[in-house]
Amino acid sequence: LRKLGVKLRISKVGVSVTYALEFGVERGRELFRQELEAAEKAAEEVKARLPVEDRLLYMLGWVDSDVAISGGRLEMGTSHLWQLAETKALFGWSVVGLRVNLTLEGPKLQFYAYTSLEKFEETIRGSAEGGWLKMLGVRAESWGGLKQWVADHWDEVINMVKRRLEGVKASSSFDLAGALEELKGLKSRLNDDKTAREVVAPTLLLIQAEKLGVNETTLRYFAAVASGAIDGDGHVSAAMEVVGLTSGERGIALLWGAVLAAYGIKAKVEEVGGVPQVVVSGDDAVKLAGLYFLYGPPLLEGDDRLKNHKLAEAVKLGAEGLNISWEGLRKTEGGAAADLTISVGGAAVKYNVYLREHDVSLKFRSTDRSRAELAARLLRLAGISAEVKKEEVGSRDVWYVHAYTDRLAAGHEELRNALAEIVRRSIENGWIDAEKAESWLEKLEKGRVLKEDWP
């Protein structure tokens, strides 16, 4: 093994023995070239499709969970290729080690990556000069400066948490009063990176809610931060209707509970096996899952290794909160048209529906790519596979999303019913050919199951 550039590490904890193969950087890159190239390519796609421009929000979410700060650098270990890709898009990792853990389920590849603190601090400066931090009135030029700013405002934060306690439910195993005292005591520890990285993100979200209120813009920013926290240590279950966050300390769990309450999401704080958790369930989980999917990183598909299973669960769960309506039915040359709106969790997009000679089509166009991404994600929640594409119109780039009859017929029942009603009303008005429209109605009313990427 040494001649092959591989080390065998054997470790024992109690009666458990772990075997792992450790590879040097060059040897690891050679053996796992395909995996690393896939992550590099996926990272470029993530960069281009992040719904919120200020990347500090996503970074802070990951720093709150799986990305550690130690010795003047950021570092992370993961066995998920999608996590490596998403965080590389944000932090620009260098992979410094690869390891294969030998388990009863088979070999499990583990990536170790790091980057200097400078890129993170550069993003902090940019945000403070003209981004999210500036909106909040935060002045900071470095990670140290951001920690100090939070420490200087800690007494205000505690008062904010107290005002939100009514919206936080505590289990019998969770000492709410004790957690509040622990939270107060964190002020003296905010210079410690391990504590600060778990505190800064939820603190800034709470300040945002208090200062700017809750609206579509602040919900976007909240969801961007929360997406990193969920992608790291969180979990999502569509079957159980649950979204959860794990925290190392009771005080920080309480802080997150207050943050969720500030954004109209009821959460329960509890301890399971001595580990503090924040659990959102039922309709509140549906709302949080919808926001996570709409404003988090894109769901990468086509390669199962790059599919975020948490985000895939959020698609199923978030779909339960969809609202679909239509209006503005009108006659057009060669057919009819109407406006259809899809909304969830405070986000809404209006699409154009056209009934023409050959098909029913649903279209959205914008010069704002992030808005087109939102339109595509809302369609995905409604069961429609849709991609954002680009065309040049004069000197401008225009982003668009299109879906036609067969794909629309594969959507959720509420969407199909709305489209069918538009078709029926157009027939009644004599604006479209009834015989051709009957075939559209048949597809929409029965629904169709299409395999991904099939014609």
PDB file of C-alpha atoms in Angstrom, residues 211-419:
ATOM      1  CA  LYS A 211     -35.039  45.927  11.608  1.00  0.00           C
ATOM      2  CA  LEU A 212     -36.502  45.240   8.147  1.00  0.00           C
ATOM      3  CA  GLY A 213     -39.585  43.155   8.917  1.00  0.00           C
ATOM      4  CA  VAL A 214     -40.701  40.051   7.020  1.00  0.00           C
ATOM      5  CA  ASN A 215     -41.342  40.377   3.288  1.00  0.00           C
ATOM      6  CA  GLU A 216     -40.372  38.606   0.081  1.00  0.00           C
ATOM      7  CA  THR A 217     -36.852  40.110   0.136  1.00  0.00           C
ATOM      8  CA  THR A 218     -36.058  39.290   3.770  1.00  0.00           C
ATOM      9  CA  LEU A 219     -37.551  35.801   3.354  1.00  0.00           C
ATOM     10  CA  ARG A 220     -35.137  35.235   0.456  1.00  0.00           C
ATOM     11  CA  TYR A 221     -32.197  36.203   2.643  1.00  0.00           C
ATOM     12  CA  PHE A 222     -33.466  34.128   5.560  1.00  0.00           C
ATOM     13  CA  ALA A 223     -33.859  31.082   3.298  1.00  0.00           C
ATOM     14  CA  ALA A 224     -30.384  31.506   1.785  1.00  0.00           C
ATOM     15  CA  VAL A 225     -28.774  31.341   5.247  1.00  0.00           C
ATOM     16  CA  ALA A 226     -31.078  28.544   6.422  1.00  0.00           C
ATOM     17  CA  SER A 227     -30.264  26.499   3.306  1.00  0.00           C
ATOM     18  CA  GLY A 228     -26.606  26.211   4.332  1.00  0.00           C
ATOM     19  CA  ALA A 229     -27.566  25.265   7.887  1.00  0.00           C
ATOM     20  CA  ILE A 230     -29.937  22.564   6.591  1.00  0.00           C
ATOM     21  CA  ASP A 231     -27.508  21.320   3.922  1.00  0.00           C
ATOM     22  CA  GLY A 232     -24.897  20.818   6.626  1.00  0.00           C
ATOM     23  CA  ASP A 233     -26.281  19.506   9.904  1.00  0.00           C
ATOM     24  CA  GLY A 234     -30.013  19.658   9.177  1.00  0.00           C
ATOM     25  CA  HIS A 235     -32.483  17.058   7.971  1.00  0.00           C
ATOM     26  CA  VAL A 236     -35.706  17.007   5.951  1.00  0.00           C
ATOM     27  CA  SER A 237     -38.379  14.305   5.865  1.00  0.00           C
ATOM     28  CA  ALA A 238     -41.365  14.670   3.554  1.00  0.00           C
ATOM     29  CA  ALA A 239     -43.000  11.531   4.970  1.00  0.00           C
ATOM     30  CA  MET A 240     -42.857  12.833   8.556  1.00  0.00           C
ATOM     31  CA  GLU A 241     -43.366  16.494   7.539  1.00  0.00           C
ATOM     32  CA  VAL A 242     -40.322  17.586   9.508  1.00  0.00           C
ATOM     33  CA  VAL A 243     -37.377  19.942   8.965  1.00  0.00           C
ATOM     34  CA  GLY A 244     -34.750  19.925  11.699  1.00  0.00           C
ATOM     35  CA  LEU A 245     -31.558  21.696  12.716  1.00  0.00           C
ATOM     36  CA  THR A 246     -28.981  20.280  15.114  1.00  0.00           C
ATOM     37  CA  SER A 247     -27.128  22.549  17.535  1.00  0.00           C
ATOM     38  CA  GLY A 248     -24.250  21.854  19.871  1.00  0.00           C
ATOM     39  CA  GLU A 249     -25.642  24.026  22.680  1.00  0.00           C
ATOM     40  CA  ARG A 250     -29.052  24.730  24.205  1.00  0.00           C
ATOM     41  CA  GLY A 251     -28.589  28.498  24.001  1.00  0.00           C
ATOM     42  CA  ILE A 252     -27.897  28.375  20.260  1.00  0.00           C
ATOM     43  CA  ALA A 253     -30.874  26.062  19.698  1.00  0.00           C
ATOM     44  CA  LEU A 254     -33.046  28.625  21.495  1.00  0.00           C
ATOM     45  CA  LEU A 255     -31.585  31.396  19.317  1.00  0.00           C
ATOM     46  CA  TRP A 256     -32.583  29.489  16.164  1.00  0.00           C
ATOM     47  CA  GLY A 257     -36.042  28.868  17.617  1.00  0.00           C
ATOM     48  CA  ALA A 258     -36.460  32.631  18.098  1.00  0.00           C
ATOM     49  CA  VAL A 259     -35.244  33.295  14.553  1.00  0.00           C
ATOM     50  CA  LEU A 260     -37.792  30.908  13.054  1.00  0.00           C
ATOM     51  CA  ALA A 261     -40.558  32.478  15.158  1.00  0.00           C
ATOM     52  CA  ALA A 262     -39.528  35.916  13.854  1.00  0.00           C
ATOM     53  CA  TYR A 263     -40.207  34.696  10.301  1.00  0.00           C
ATOM     54  CA  GLY A 264     -43.593  33.228  11.163  1.00  0.00           C
ATOM     55  CA  ILE A 265     -42.392  29.622  11.492  1.00  0.00           C
ATOM     56  CA  LYS A 266     -43.230  27.831  14.746  1.00  0.00           C
ATOM     57  CA  ALA A 267     -40.469  25.580  16.013  1.00  0.00           C
ATOM     58  CA  LYS A 268     -39.925  23.211  18.903  1.00  0.00           C
ATOM     59  CA  VAL A 269     -36.643  23.089  20.832  1.00  0.00           C
ATOM     60  CA  GLU A 270     -35.761  19.765  22.408  1.00  0.00           C
ATOM     61  CA  GLU A 271     -32.907  17.533  23.490  1.00  0.00           C
ATOM     62  CA  VAL A 272     -32.525  14.076  21.996  1.00  0.00           C
ATOM     63  CA  GLY A 273     -29.815  11.951  23.574  1.00  0.00           C
ATOM     64  CA  GLY A 274     -28.363  15.107  25.100  1.00  0.00           C
ATOM     65  CA  VAL A 275     -28.138  16.818  21.707  1.00  0.00           C
ATOM     66  CA  PRO A 276     -30.133  20.090  21.370  1.00  0.00           C
ATOM     67  CA  GLN A 277     -32.347  20.214  18.280  1.00  0.00           C
ATOM     68  CA  VAL A 278     -34.747  22.618  16.611  1.00  0.00           C
ATOM     69  CA  VAL A 279     -37.661  20.818  14.960  1.00  0.00           C
ATOM     70  CA  VAL A 280     -40.226  22.345  12.598  1.00  0.00           C
ATOM     71  CA  SER A 281     -43.223  20.181  11.696  1.00  0.00           C
ATOM     72  CA  GLY A 282     -46.569  20.206   9.888  1.00  0.00           C
ATOM     73  CA  ASP A 283     -47.548  23.316   7.920  1.00  0.00           C
ATOM     74  CA  ASP A 284     -44.547  25.221   9.272  1.00  0.00           C
ATOM     75  CA  ALA A 285     -42.217  22.533   7.909  1.00  0.00           C
ATOM     76  CA  VAL A 286     -43.989  22.815   4.548  1.00  0.00           C
ATOM     77  CA  LYS A 287     -43.329  26.567   4.521  1.00  0.00           C
ATOM     78  CA  LEU A 288     -39.676  26.207   5.531  1.00  0.00           C
ATOM     79  CA  ALA A 289     -39.082  23.402   3.007  1.00  0.00           C
ATOM     80  CA  GLY A 290     -40.607  25.528   0.251  1.00  0.00           C
ATOM     81  CA  LEU A 291     -38.356  28.492   1.067  1.00  0.00           C
ATOM     82  CA  TYR A 292     -35.315  26.211   1.314  1.00  0.00           C
ATOM     83  CA  PHE A 293     -35.973  24.808  -2.141  1.00  0.00           C
ATOM     84  CA  LEU A 294     -36.808  28.161  -3.759  1.00  0.00           C
ATOM     85  CA  TYR A 295     -33.834  30.145  -2.462  1.00  0.00           C
ATOM     86  CA  GLY A 296     -31.234  27.527  -1.600  1.00  0.00           C
ATOM     87  CA  PRO A 297     -28.713  26.013  -4.029  1.00  0.00           C
ATOM     88  CA  PRO A 298     -30.077  24.350  -7.177  1.00  0.00           C
ATOM     89  CA  LEU A 299     -31.107  20.697  -7.162  1.00  0.00           C
ATOM     90  CA  LEU A 300     -28.494  19.010  -9.360  1.00  0.00           C
ATOM     91  CA  GLU A 301     -29.871  16.087 -11.327  1.00  0.00           C
ATOM     92  CA  GLY A 302     -28.669  13.623 -13.922  1.00  0.00           C
ATOM     93  CA  ASP A 303     -25.943  12.204 -11.666  1.00  0.00           C
ATOM     94  CA  ASP A 304     -27.142  10.558  -8.440  1.00  0.00           C
ATOM     95  CA  ARG A 305     -23.809  11.303  -6.755  1.00  0.00           C
ATOM     96  CA  LEU A 306     -24.554  15.029  -7.035  1.00  0.00           C
ATOM     97  CA  LYS A 307     -28.188  14.926  -5.937  1.00  0.00           C
ATOM     98  CA  ASN A 308     -28.876  16.680  -2.646  1.00  0.00           C
ATOM     99  CA  HIS A 309     -31.240  14.215  -0.945  1.00  0.00           C
ATOM    100  CA  LYS A 310     -32.355  16.866   1.572  1.00  0.00           C
ATOM    101  CA  LEU A 311     -33.364  19.230  -1.215  1.00  0.00           C
ATOM    102  CA  ALA A 312     -35.159  16.388  -3.018  1.00  0.00           C
ATOM    103  CA  GLU A 313     -37.196  15.773   0.151  1.00  0.00           C
ATOM    104  CA  ALA A 314     -37.907  19.516   0.352  1.00  0.00           C
ATOM    105  CA  VAL A 315     -39.428  19.401  -3.154  1.00  0.00           C
ATOM    106  CA  LYS A 316     -41.955  16.804  -2.001  1.00  0.00           C
ATOM    107  CA  LEU A 317     -42.699  18.579   1.265  1.00  0.00           C
ATOM    108  CA  GLY A 318     -42.785  22.135  -0.102  1.00  0.00           C
ATOM    109  CA  ALA A 319     -45.282  21.137  -2.802  1.00  0.00           C
ATOM    110  CA  GLU A 320     -47.940  20.754  -0.106  1.00  0.00           C
ATOM    111  CA  GLY A 321     -47.934  24.522   0.421  1.00  0.00           C
ATOM    112  CA  LEU A 322     -48.487  25.526  -3.219  1.00  0.00           C
ATOM    113  CA  ASN A 323     -51.235  27.951  -4.194  1.00  0.00           C
ATOM    114  CA  ILE A 324     -52.280  28.182  -7.837  1.00  0.00           C
ATOM    115  CA  SER A 325     -54.691  30.709  -9.325  1.00  0.00           C
ATOM    116  CA  TRP A 326     -55.445  32.270 -12.690  1.00  0.00           C
ATOM    117  CA  GLU A 327     -57.024  35.417 -14.119  1.00  0.00           C
ATOM    118  CA  GLY A 328     -57.108  37.666 -17.160  1.00  0.00           C
ATOM    119  CA  LEU A 329     -58.571  35.250 -19.704  1.00  0.00           C
ATOM    120  CA  ARG A 330     -58.442  36.975 -23.108  1.00  0.00           C
ATOM    121  CA  LYS A 331     -58.761  36.317 -26.826  1.00  0.00           C
ATOM    122  CA  THR A 332     -55.567  36.414 -28.870  1.00  0.00           C
ATOM    123  CA  GLU A 333     -54.770  36.018 -32.523  1.00  0.00           C
ATOM    124  CA  GLY A 334     -55.226  32.314 -33.204  1.00  0.00           C
ATOM    125  CA  GLY A 335     -56.367  31.345 -29.712  1.00  0.00           C
ATOM    126  CA  ALA A 336     -56.596  32.536 -26.106  1.00  0.00           C
ATOM    127  CA  ALA A 337     -54.338  33.469 -23.197  1.00  0.00           C
ATOM    128  CA  ALA A 338     -54.504  33.887 -19.418  1.00  0.00           C
ATOM    129  CA  ASP A 339     -52.245  34.723 -16.454  1.00  0.00           C
ATOM    130  CA  LEU A 340     -51.462  31.905 -14.005  1.00  0.00           C
ATOM    131  CA  THR A 341     -49.842  32.547 -10.620  1.00  0.00           C
ATOM    132  CA  ILE A 342     -47.967  29.950  -8.542  1.00  0.00           C
ATOM    133  CA  SER A 343     -47.006  30.909  -4.994  1.00  0.00           C
ATOM    134  CA  VAL A 344     -45.599  29.301  -1.862  1.00  0.00           C
ATOM    135  CA  GLY A 345     -44.216  30.635   1.426  1.00  0.00           C
ATOM    136  CA  GLY A 346     -44.476  34.300   0.429  1.00  0.00           C
ATOM    137  CA  ALA A 347     -42.906  33.850  -3.036  1.00  0.00           C
ATOM    138  CA  ALA A 348     -45.053  34.204  -6.171  1.00  0.00           C
ATOM    139  CA  VAL A 349     -44.505  34.177  -9.923  1.00  0.00           C
ATOM    140  CA  LYS A 350     -46.996  35.033 -12.678  1.00  0.00           C
ATOM    141  CA  TYR A 351     -46.787  32.999 -15.907  1.00  0.00           C
ATOM    142  CA  ASN A 352     -48.439  33.441 -19.298  1.00  0.00           C
ATOM    143  CA  VAL A 353     -50.628  30.568 -20.507  1.00  0.00           C
ATOM    144  CA  TYR A 354     -51.312  30.388 -24.252  1.00  0.00           C
ATOM    145  CA  LEU A 355     -53.853  28.172 -26.024  1.00  0.00           C
ATOM    146  CA  ARG A 356     -52.932  27.963 -29.672  1.00  0.00           C
ATOM    147  CA  GLU A 357     -53.431  25.681 -32.632  1.00  0.00           C
ATOM    148  CA  HIS A 358     -51.190  22.812 -31.516  1.00  0.00           C
ATOM    149  CA  ASP A 359     -50.778  23.006 -27.768  1.00  0.00           C
ATOM    150  CA  VAL A 360     -51.197  24.546 -24.359  1.00  0.00           C
ATOM    151  CA  SER A 361     -48.036  26.396 -23.379  1.00  0.00           C
ATOM    152  CA  LEU A 362     -46.893  28.046 -20.160  1.00  0.00           C
ATOM    153  CA  LYS A 363     -44.157  30.669 -20.428  1.00  0.00           C
ATOM    154  CA  PHE A 364     -42.116  33.004 -18.261  1.00  0.00           C
ATOM    155  CA  ARG A 365     -39.539  35.555 -19.497  1.00  0.00           C
ATOM    156  CA  SER A 366     -37.302  37.986 -17.623  1.00  0.00           C
ATOM    157  CA  THR A 367     -34.010  39.856 -17.937  1.00  0.00           C
ATOM    158  CA  ASP A 368     -33.367  38.829 -14.314  1.00  0.00           C
ATOM    159  CA  ARG A 369     -31.921  35.310 -14.225  1.00  0.00           C
ATOM    160  CA  SER A 370     -32.656  34.850 -10.517  1.00  0.00           C
ATOM    161  CA  ARG A 371     -36.330  35.565 -11.195  1.00  0.00           C
ATOM    162  CA  ALA A 372     -36.352  32.989 -14.002  1.00  0.00           C
ATOM    163  CA  GLU A 373     -34.701  30.467 -11.650  1.00  0.00           C
ATOM    164  CA  LEU A 374     -37.476  31.108  -9.135  1.00  0.00           C
ATOM    165  CA  ALA A 375     -40.081  30.559 -11.874  1.00  0.00           C
ATOM    166  CA  ALA A 376     -38.469  27.225 -12.776  1.00  0.00           C
ATOM    167  CA  ARG A 377     -38.277  26.118  -9.135  1.00  0.00           C
ATOM    168  CA  LEU A 378     -41.933  26.924  -8.491  1.00  0.00           C
ATOM    169  CA  LEU A 379     -42.835  24.849 -11.533  1.00  0.00           C
ATOM    170  CA  ARG A 380     -40.730  22.028 -10.140  1.00  0.00           C
ATOM    171  CA  LEU A 381     -42.717  22.169  -6.902  1.00  0.00           C
ATOM    172  CA  ALA A 382     -45.848  21.849  -9.059  1.00  0.00           C
ATOM    173  CA  GLY A 383     -44.461  18.676 -10.644  1.00  0.00           C
ATOM    174  CA  ILE A 384     -43.209  20.219 -13.895  1.00  0.00           C
ATOM    175  CA  SER A 385     -39.629  19.622 -14.994  1.00  0.00           C
ATOM    176  CA  ALA A 386     -38.455  22.965 -16.407  1.00  0.00           C
ATOM    177  CA  GLU A 387     -35.074  24.461 -17.263  1.00  0.00           C
ATOM    178  CA  VAL A 388     -33.981  28.073 -17.481  1.00  0.00           C
ATOM    179  CA  LYS A 389     -32.673  28.980 -20.929  1.00  0.00           C
ATOM    180  CA  LYS A 390     -31.211  32.147 -22.391  1.00  0.00           C
ATOM    181  CA  GLU A 391     -31.630  34.117 -25.595  1.00  0.00           C
ATOM    182  CA  GLU A 392     -30.210  37.432 -26.744  1.00  0.00           C
ATOM    183  CA  VAL A 393     -32.746  40.141 -27.528  1.00  0.00           C
ATOM    184  CA  GLY A 394     -30.889  43.098 -28.948  1.00  0.00           C
ATOM    185  CA  SER A 395     -28.132  43.915 -26.474  1.00  0.00           C
ATOM    186  CA  ARG A 396     -29.859  42.194 -23.541  1.00  0.00           C
ATOM    187  CA  ASP A 397     -29.894  38.637 -22.249  1.00  0.00           C
ATOM    188  CA  VAL A 398     -33.406  37.322 -21.663  1.00  0.00           C
ATOM    189  CA  TRP A 399     -33.986  34.259 -19.491  1.00  0.00           C
ATOM    190  CA  TYR A 400     -37.025  32.104 -20.110  1.00  0.00           C
ATOM    191  CA  VAL A 401     -38.872  29.001 -18.950  1.00  0.00           C
ATOM    192  CA  HIS A 402     -41.294  27.123 -21.230  1.00  0.00           C
ATOM    193  CA  ALA A 403     -43.495  24.068 -20.666  1.00  0.00           C
ATOM    194  CA  TYR A 404     -45.943  22.522 -23.126  1.00  0.00           C
ATOM    195  CA  THR A 405     -49.000  20.241 -23.038  1.00  0.00           C
ATOM    196  CA  ASP A 406     -47.405  16.872 -22.269  1.00  0.00           C
ATOM    197  CA  ARG A 407     -45.134  18.218 -19.527  1.00  0.00           C
ATOM    198  CA  LEU A 408     -47.996  20.250 -18.073  1.00  0.00           C
ATOM    199  CA  ALA A 409     -50.140  17.122 -18.020  1.00  0.00           C
ATOM    200  CA  ALA A 410     -47.490  15.493 -15.786  1.00  0.00           C
ATOM    201  CA  GLY A 411     -47.932  18.198 -13.148  1.00  0.00           C
ATOM    202  CA  HIS A 412     -49.810  18.136  -9.859  1.00  0.00           C
ATOM    203  CA  GLU A 413     -53.582  17.979  -9.882  1.00  0.00           C
ATOM    204  CA  GLU A 414     -54.153  21.558  -8.722  1.00  0.00           C
ATOM    205  CA  LEU A 415     -52.090  22.911 -11.634  1.00  0.00           C
ATOM    206  CA  ARG A 416     -53.785  20.618 -14.153  1.00  0.00           C
ATOM    207  CA  ASN A 417     -57.230  21.645 -12.875  1.00  0.00           C
ATOM    208  CA  ALA A 418     -56.408  25.344 -13.282  1.00  0.00           C
ATOM    209  CA  LEU A 419     -55.187  24.819 -16.845  1.00  0.00           C
TER     210      LEU A 419
END
